[in-house]
Amino acid sequence: MHANQAQLLTDKIEKIVPRSERMSLTRKIQRINQLKQERNAVILVHNYQMPKIFHTVSDIVGDSLALAREAEKVDADVIVMAGVHFMAETAKLLNPNKTVLIPDTEAGCSLAESITPQDVLTLRNKYPGVPVITYVNTSAAVKAVSDICCTSGNAKKVVEALGVPRVIMIPDEYLAQNIAQQTNVEILTWKGHCQVHELIAPEDVEQMRQDHPNAAILAHPECPPEVTAAADFSGSTAEMSDFMDQKRAQNVILLTECSMSDNLAINHPDINFIRLCNLCPHMQRITIDNILDALENNRYEVNVDPSIAEPARLSIKRMLEI
Ligand code: 13P
Ligand code: SF4
């Protein structure tokens, strides 16, 4: 990439990143793009990454479902996941022969932390024959003892595709409760929560309505059901993005990680985003510097124990087939 192309990319984020920082950012972006070419690498970027990553070095951007789908198709030797660890593991499971890198191994997830494979086996013993649907926000070891995965973008479809009256959906209690309201299938769940979305309360929605009566309020399904009920729309980060593409409102409040609003605001200067500030500390661990370091020094490589890789992959593949 030429210097002026990198400059164009950093201009995209000029309202957010000060000019002094953009100069060094441009140099780093140039180096990252050079390394991408040398190593035949791609960078997959989740919607919650900061604009200075999302709008500059990404090859593919999207929600968890899109990143899983793209990871399956990607034609590269190296995949850098600008997201959290379970996303990198998913990419590795779908690309066992490629090098998958996560720029910071501490980029975890409170949902993935909330459940162990043993917890799933205990649930299976308690409810024999009831299929286990695991949210992708789990470890490969948990996926390996589950029947199928889902994301917030396809959870209802997955629940209904199984054709059974009762399912176990782990580990996000709120996602399960939100989906239960949209289907006749009985959903048993777990007590895991996203540490970002669980902090949003129905009183906050009420207050926002009073303060911004003309704004459409969109809530992620990881929010408590009282919050999604009080919002105007609930959907995954990709569904929120589609809502903006369809220009369904001029003023919006997104009840989700706030980098999402920052990223969309750049693509939709005609929409007024009323920003909240709920940052995911795990997503925020990824920076331009550690992406550069990942490509330069091949770190940190993500591998999955071969004893769990096959059944974990099967859970993801079953989801992708739906
Ligand atoms: P989606 O991007 O699938 O909506 O998920 C949100 C999330 O919290 C990912 O960690
Ligand atoms: Fe996990 Fe929530 Fe952060 Fe997503 S936003 S990675 S669900 S803690």
Tab-separated table of C-alpha atoms and ligand atoms in Angstrom:
chain	number	residue	atom	x	y	z
A	1	MET	CA	0.000	0.000	0.000
A	2	HIS	CA	1.261	3.446	-0.948
A	3	ALA	CA	1.665	6.179	1.634
A	4	ASN	CA	-1.215	8.174	0.142
A	5	GLN	CA	-3.572	5.151	0.313
A	6	ALA	CA	-2.785	4.691	3.987
A	7	GLN	CA	-3.313	8.435	4.382
A	8	LEU	CA	-6.774	8.095	2.809
A	9	LEU	CA	-7.660	5.405	5.321
A	10	THR	CA	-6.565	7.483	8.268
A	11	ASP	CA	-8.503	10.466	6.863
A	12	LYS	CA	-11.620	8.331	7.297
A	13	ILE	CA	-11.108	8.527	11.040
A	14	GLU	CA	-9.939	12.137	11.171
A	15	LYS	CA	-12.770	13.264	13.441
A	16	ILE	CA	-11.848	10.671	16.048
A	17	VAL	CA	-8.056	10.459	15.951
A	18	PRO	CA	-6.025	13.665	16.415
A	19	ARG	CA	-3.803	14.758	13.492
A	20	SER	CA	-0.617	14.239	15.499
A	21	GLU	CA	-1.530	10.591	16.106
A	22	ARG	CA	-2.693	10.034	12.542
A	23	MET	CA	0.810	10.570	11.196
A	24	SER	CA	2.331	7.714	13.151
A	25	LEU	CA	-0.842	5.671	12.627
A	26	THR	CA	-0.405	6.022	8.865
A	27	ARG	CA	3.139	4.646	9.115
A	28	LYS	CA	1.962	1.673	11.174
A	29	ILE	CA	-0.919	0.949	8.782
A	30	GLN	CA	1.510	0.991	5.871
A	31	ARG	CA	3.758	-1.490	7.650
A	32	ILE	CA	0.796	-3.741	8.548
A	33	ASN	CA	-0.367	-3.775	4.944
A	34	GLN	CA	3.121	-4.554	3.721
A	35	LEU	CA	3.320	-7.487	6.167
A	36	LYS	CA	-0.097	-8.685	5.078
A	37	GLN	CA	1.186	-8.956	1.525
A	38	GLU	CA	4.468	-10.589	2.507
A	39	ARG	CA	2.773	-13.172	4.710
A	40	ASN	CA	-0.400	-13.612	2.642
A	41	ALA	CA	-2.370	-12.630	5.723
A	42	VAL	CA	-5.874	-11.280	6.301
A	43	ILE	CA	-7.232	-9.364	9.272
A	44	LEU	CA	-10.730	-10.239	10.472
A	45	VAL	CA	-12.239	-7.430	12.534
A	46	HIS	CA	-15.279	-7.598	14.826
A	47	ASN	CA	-17.775	-4.720	14.859
A	48	TYR	CA	-16.688	-3.817	18.427
A	49	GLN	CA	-13.127	-2.922	17.466
A	50	MET	CA	-12.031	0.700	17.643
A	51	PRO	CA	-12.513	2.786	14.457
A	52	LYS	CA	-8.757	3.135	14.065
A	53	ILE	CA	-8.631	-0.650	13.507
A	54	PHE	CA	-12.063	-1.219	11.972
A	55	HIS	CA	-11.716	1.449	9.288
A	56	THR	CA	-8.058	0.992	8.419
A	57	VAL	CA	-6.438	-2.464	8.453
A	58	SER	CA	-9.494	-4.751	8.165
A	59	ASP	CA	-9.997	-7.160	5.271
A	60	ILE	CA	-13.265	-8.524	6.605
A	61	VAL	CA	-15.521	-6.886	9.182
A	62	GLY	CA	-18.691	-8.207	10.765
A	63	ASP	CA	-20.569	-9.834	13.606
A	64	SER	CA	-19.596	-13.192	15.118
A	65	LEU	CA	-21.600	-15.093	12.497
A	66	ALA	CA	-20.081	-13.230	9.547
A	67	LEU	CA	-16.572	-13.693	10.917
A	68	ALA	CA	-17.165	-17.449	11.366
A	69	ARG	CA	-18.563	-17.711	7.823
A	70	GLU	CA	-15.709	-15.714	6.329
A	71	ALA	CA	-13.110	-17.607	8.340
A	72	GLU	CA	-14.371	-20.752	6.645
A	73	LYS	CA	-13.833	-19.294	3.159
A	74	VAL	CA	-10.707	-17.239	3.645
A	75	ASP	CA	-7.875	-17.759	1.160
A	76	ALA	CA	-4.732	-16.834	3.102
A	77	ASP	CA	-1.878	-18.455	4.992
A	78	VAL	CA	-2.317	-16.326	8.096
A	79	ILE	CA	-5.480	-15.044	9.802
A	80	VAL	CA	-5.168	-12.293	12.396
A	81	MET	CA	-8.259	-12.046	14.577
A	82	ALA	CA	-8.967	-8.526	15.764
A	83	GLY	CA	-11.600	-9.714	18.175
A	84	VAL	CA	-11.579	-11.990	21.193
A	85	HIS	CA	-10.131	-15.414	21.859
A	86	PHE	CA	-13.204	-17.550	21.112
A	87	MET	CA	-13.389	-15.911	17.665
A	88	ALA	CA	-9.760	-16.828	16.978
A	89	GLU	CA	-10.430	-20.394	18.149
A	90	THR	CA	-13.423	-20.613	15.807
A	91	ALA	CA	-11.247	-19.409	12.922
A	92	LYS	CA	-8.618	-22.028	13.806
A	93	LEU	CA	-11.203	-24.816	14.025
A	94	LEU	CA	-12.395	-23.930	10.527
A	95	ASN	CA	-8.834	-23.533	9.209
A	96	PRO	CA	-6.741	-26.203	10.928
A	97	ASN	CA	-3.908	-25.812	8.416
A	98	LYS	CA	-3.624	-22.033	8.606
A	99	THR	CA	-1.794	-19.918	11.151
A	100	VAL	CA	-4.309	-18.056	13.316
A	101	LEU	CA	-3.029	-15.211	15.466
A	102	ILE	CA	-4.642	-13.256	18.293
A	103	PRO	CA	-2.702	-10.067	19.106
A	104	ASP	CA	-3.413	-10.352	22.868
A	105	THR	CA	-4.104	-13.694	24.541
A	106	GLU	CA	-5.923	-11.966	27.398
A	107	ALA	CA	-8.726	-10.818	25.080
A	108	GLY	CA	-11.341	-13.125	26.610
A	109	CYS	CA	-15.081	-12.917	27.225
A	110	SER	CA	-17.206	-13.080	30.387
A	111	LEU	CA	-19.649	-15.438	28.649
A	112	ALA	CA	-16.910	-17.869	27.600
A	113	GLU	CA	-15.582	-17.755	31.179
A	114	SER	CA	-18.982	-18.569	32.684
A	115	ILE	CA	-19.182	-22.243	31.721
A	116	THR	CA	-16.918	-25.309	31.617
A	117	PRO	CA	-17.246	-28.594	29.693
A	118	GLN	CA	-18.050	-30.300	33.012
A	119	ASP	CA	-20.980	-27.903	33.537
A	120	VAL	CA	-22.340	-28.928	30.120
A	121	LEU	CA	-21.983	-32.630	30.943
A	122	THR	CA	-23.847	-32.055	34.221
A	123	LEU	CA	-26.685	-30.384	32.282
A	124	ARG	CA	-26.747	-33.282	29.832
A	125	ASN	CA	-27.101	-35.758	32.731
A	126	LYS	CA	-29.884	-33.700	34.236
A	127	TYR	CA	-31.810	-33.398	30.939
A	128	PRO	CA	-31.010	-36.552	28.961
A	129	GLY	CA	-31.752	-36.335	25.249
A	130	VAL	CA	-32.234	-32.544	25.233
A	131	PRO	CA	-29.907	-31.025	22.598
A	132	VAL	CA	-27.335	-28.473	23.716
A	133	ILE	CA	-26.990	-25.288	21.652
A	134	THR	CA	-23.901	-23.318	22.585
A	135	TYR	CA	-23.419	-19.664	21.829
A	136	VAL	CA	-20.183	-19.156	19.848
A	137	ASN	CA	-18.974	-17.092	22.809
A	138	THR	CA	-17.569	-20.253	24.455
A	139	SER	CA	-14.315	-22.185	24.504
A	140	ALA	CA	-13.609	-24.924	21.966
A	141	ALA	CA	-13.806	-27.409	24.865
A	142	VAL	CA	-17.406	-26.356	25.586
A	143	LYS	CA	-18.284	-26.488	21.881
A	144	ALA	CA	-16.857	-30.026	21.782
A	145	VAL	CA	-19.453	-31.300	24.290
A	146	SER	CA	-22.351	-29.408	22.668
A	147	ASP	CA	-24.492	-30.414	19.686
A	148	ILE	CA	-24.522	-27.208	17.692
A	149	CYS	CA	-23.435	-23.560	17.941
A	150	CYS	CA	-25.431	-20.390	17.433
A	151	THR	CA	-24.735	-16.666	17.341
A	152	SER	CA	-27.033	-13.800	18.231
A	153	GLY	CA	-27.705	-13.462	14.490
A	154	ASN	CA	-29.072	-16.979	13.973
A	155	ALA	CA	-30.118	-18.220	17.458
A	156	LYS	CA	-33.853	-18.426	16.708
A	157	LYS	CA	-33.214	-20.234	13.418
A	158	VAL	CA	-30.951	-22.778	15.118
A	159	VAL	CA	-33.439	-23.401	17.960
A	160	GLU	CA	-36.265	-24.026	15.495
A	161	ALA	CA	-34.185	-26.023	12.998
A	162	LEU	CA	-33.660	-28.794	15.543
A	163	GLY	CA	-37.369	-29.691	15.411
A	164	VAL	CA	-37.637	-30.604	19.118
A	165	PRO	CA	-39.917	-29.185	21.833
A	166	ARG	CA	-37.109	-28.406	24.284
A	167	VAL	CA	-33.466	-27.289	23.978
A	168	ILE	CA	-30.672	-26.228	26.301
A	169	MET	CA	-29.110	-22.933	25.198
A	170	ILE	CA	-25.883	-21.998	26.961
A	171	PRO	CA	-24.298	-19.921	28.428
A	172	ASP	CA	-26.090	-16.583	27.908
A	173	GLU	CA	-29.179	-16.462	30.104
A	174	TYR	CA	-30.449	-13.238	28.550
A	175	LEU	CA	-29.975	-14.313	24.939
A	176	ALA	CA	-31.880	-17.526	25.765
A	177	GLN	CA	-34.679	-15.578	27.472
A	178	ASN	CA	-34.902	-13.151	24.555
A	179	ILE	CA	-35.125	-15.986	22.014
A	180	ALA	CA	-37.655	-17.870	24.200
A	181	GLN	CA	-40.034	-14.955	23.689
A	182	GLN	CA	-39.920	-15.443	19.921
A	183	THR	CA	-40.520	-19.200	19.710
A	184	ASN	CA	-42.704	-22.011	21.064
A	185	VAL	CA	-39.654	-24.159	21.763
A	186	GLU	CA	-38.931	-24.406	25.503
A	187	ILE	CA	-35.429	-23.100	26.246
A	188	LEU	CA	-33.435	-24.116	29.304
A	189	THR	CA	-30.380	-22.026	29.936
A	190	TRP	CA	-27.352	-21.160	32.070
A	191	LYS	CA	-26.449	-18.175	34.222
A	192	GLY	CA	-23.758	-16.554	32.066
A	193	HIS	CA	-23.938	-12.874	31.158
A	194	CYS	CA	-22.016	-10.479	28.953
A	195	GLN	CA	-20.345	-8.023	31.299
A	196	VAL	CA	-21.049	-5.150	28.914
A	197	HIS	CA	-24.731	-5.757	28.144
A	198	GLU	CA	-25.779	-6.910	31.611
A	199	LEU	CA	-25.092	-3.397	32.927
A	200	ILE	CA	-27.861	-1.862	30.831
A	201	ALA	CA	-31.054	-1.502	32.870
A	202	PRO	CA	-34.671	-0.834	31.803
A	203	GLU	CA	-34.537	2.483	33.728
A	204	ASP	CA	-31.706	3.568	31.425
A	205	VAL	CA	-33.940	2.956	28.409
A	206	GLU	CA	-36.756	4.946	30.015
A	207	GLN	CA	-34.391	7.828	30.725
A	208	MET	CA	-33.093	7.788	27.150
A	209	ARG	CA	-36.654	7.874	25.815
A	210	GLN	CA	-37.357	10.959	27.886
A	211	ASP	CA	-34.118	12.658	26.877
A	212	HIS	CA	-34.283	11.689	23.177
A	213	PRO	CA	-37.925	11.111	22.238
A	214	ASN	CA	-37.150	11.030	18.493
A	215	ALA	CA	-34.431	8.407	18.664
A	216	ALA	CA	-34.852	4.739	17.699
A	217	ILE	CA	-33.446	2.524	20.449
A	218	LEU	CA	-31.724	-0.702	19.358
A	219	ALA	CA	-30.691	-3.318	21.921
A	220	HIS	CA	-28.363	-6.287	21.496
A	221	PRO	CA	-30.000	-9.608	22.547
A	222	GLU	CA	-27.281	-10.071	25.194
A	223	CYS	CA	-29.142	-7.319	27.112
A	224	PRO	CA	-31.650	-8.364	29.824
A	225	PRO	CA	-35.133	-9.130	28.369
A	226	GLU	CA	-36.644	-6.092	30.151
A	227	VAL	CA	-34.216	-3.939	28.163
A	228	THR	CA	-34.897	-5.525	24.766
A	229	ALA	CA	-38.656	-5.281	25.492
A	230	ALA	CA	-38.333	-1.553	26.148
A	231	ALA	CA	-36.252	-0.992	22.977
A	232	ASP	CA	-37.626	-0.524	19.452
A	233	PHE	CA	-35.517	-3.240	17.864
A	234	SER	CA	-33.292	-6.067	19.003
A	235	GLY	CA	-30.638	-7.750	16.891
A	236	SER	CA	-27.033	-8.775	16.472
A	237	THR	CA	-24.401	-6.197	15.601
A	238	ALA	CA	-24.828	-7.054	11.877
A	239	GLU	CA	-28.585	-6.583	12.168
A	240	MET	CA	-27.993	-3.177	13.765
A	241	SER	CA	-25.726	-2.305	10.878
A	242	ASP	CA	-28.411	-3.399	8.356
A	243	PHE	CA	-30.884	-1.159	10.190
A	244	MET	CA	-28.614	1.821	9.417
A	245	ASP	CA	-28.152	0.746	5.778
A	246	GLN	CA	-31.920	0.745	5.410
A	247	LYS	CA	-32.004	4.308	6.827
A	248	ARG	CA	-34.827	3.387	9.179
A	249	ALA	CA	-34.162	6.244	11.613
A	250	GLN	CA	-32.360	9.567	11.687
A	251	ASN	CA	-31.501	9.480	15.380
A	252	VAL	CA	-30.377	6.258	17.008
A	253	ILE	CA	-29.195	4.912	20.321
A	254	LEU	CA	-27.384	1.559	20.233
A	255	LEU	CA	-27.539	-0.382	23.485
A	256	THR	CA	-24.334	-2.283	22.923
A	257	GLU	CA	-20.555	-1.851	22.971
A	258	CYS	CA	-19.957	1.770	22.046
A	259	SER	CA	-17.259	1.293	19.377
A	260	MET	CA	-20.133	-0.034	17.272
A	261	SER	CA	-21.709	3.454	17.197
A	262	ASP	CA	-18.333	5.042	16.464
A	263	ASN	CA	-17.817	2.721	13.484
A	264	LEU	CA	-21.314	3.179	12.098
A	265	ALA	CA	-21.197	6.946	12.552
A	266	ILE	CA	-18.257	7.093	10.146
A	267	ASN	CA	-20.190	5.126	7.491
A	268	HIS	CA	-23.435	7.055	8.078
A	269	PRO	CA	-22.676	10.752	8.567
A	270	ASP	CA	-26.371	11.481	7.894
A	271	ILE	CA	-27.492	9.548	10.997
A	272	ASN	CA	-27.214	11.082	14.442
A	273	PHE	CA	-25.803	8.553	16.913
A	274	ILE	CA	-26.461	9.337	20.552
A	275	ARG	CA	-23.409	7.667	22.078
A	276	LEU	CA	-23.233	5.692	25.286
A	277	CYS	CA	-19.976	4.509	26.657
A	278	ASN	CA	-20.009	0.774	27.341
A	279	LEU	CA	-16.622	-0.546	26.316
A	280	CYS	CA	-15.714	-4.230	26.340
A	281	PRO	CA	-12.335	-4.436	28.102
A	282	HIS	CA	-11.502	-7.609	26.168
A	283	MET	CA	-12.153	-6.146	22.738
A	284	GLN	CA	-10.188	-3.055	23.736
A	285	ARG	CA	-7.058	-5.124	24.323
A	286	ILE	CA	-6.541	-5.263	20.561
A	287	THR	CA	-4.582	-2.284	19.254
A	288	ILE	CA	-2.841	-1.241	16.043
A	289	ASP	CA	0.469	-1.821	17.836
A	290	ASN	CA	-0.255	-5.386	18.853
A	291	ILE	CA	-1.698	-6.205	15.400
A	292	LEU	CA	1.603	-5.023	13.952
A	293	ASP	CA	3.474	-7.061	16.531
A	294	ALA	CA	1.349	-10.127	15.722
A	295	LEU	CA	2.273	-9.978	12.040
A	296	GLU	CA	5.888	-9.062	12.624
A	297	ASN	CA	6.627	-11.672	15.285
A	298	ASN	CA	3.986	-14.313	14.546
A	299	ARG	CA	2.220	-14.032	17.850
A	300	TYR	CA	0.176	-15.231	19.461
A	301	GLU	CA	-0.613	-18.434	17.658
A	302	VAL	CA	-3.929	-20.056	18.544
A	303	ASN	CA	-4.114	-23.833	18.540
A	304	VAL	CA	-6.838	-26.221	19.622
A	305	ASP	CA	-6.152	-29.481	21.414
A	306	PRO	CA	-6.607	-32.222	18.764
A	307	SER	CA	-8.728	-34.294	21.174
A	308	ILE	CA	-11.472	-31.638	21.160
A	309	ALA	CA	-10.956	-30.049	17.738
A	310	GLU	CA	-13.080	-32.503	15.732
A	311	PRO	CA	-16.276	-32.404	17.866
A	312	ALA	CA	-15.920	-28.623	18.357
A	313	ARG	CA	-15.587	-28.134	14.595
A	314	LEU	CA	-18.683	-30.273	14.051
A	315	SER	CA	-20.744	-28.005	16.343
A	316	ILE	CA	-19.698	-24.967	14.311
A	317	LYS	CA	-20.175	-26.700	10.940
A	318	ARG	CA	-23.703	-27.790	11.890
A	319	MET	CA	-24.529	-24.162	12.603
A	320	LEU	CA	-23.018	-22.954	9.323
A	321	GLU	CA	-25.097	-25.492	7.412
A	322	ILE	CA	-28.347	-23.989	8.729
B	1	13P	P1	-22.476	-10.289	17.536
B	1	13P	O1	-21.430	-9.513	16.829
B	1	13P	O2	-22.606	-11.651	16.979
B	1	13P	O3	-23.782	-9.561	17.592
B	1	13P	O4	-21.974	-10.538	19.035
B	1	13P	C1	-21.722	-9.557	19.929
B	1	13P	C2	-20.664	-9.894	20.889
B	1	13P	O5	-20.745	-9.568	22.018
B	1	13P	C3	-19.476	-10.569	20.422
B	1	13P	O6	-18.632	-10.724	21.453
B	2	SF4	FE1	-17.850	-11.097	25.631
B	2	SF4	FE2	-19.586	-9.140	26.016
B	2	SF4	FE3	-17.081	-8.533	25.409
B	2	SF4	FE4	-18.684	-9.630	23.553
B	2	SF4	S1	-18.915	-7.635	24.513
B	2	SF4	S2	-16.560	-10.215	24.028
B	2	SF4	S3	-19.943	-10.971	24.819
B	2	SF4	S4	-17.754	-9.598	27.275
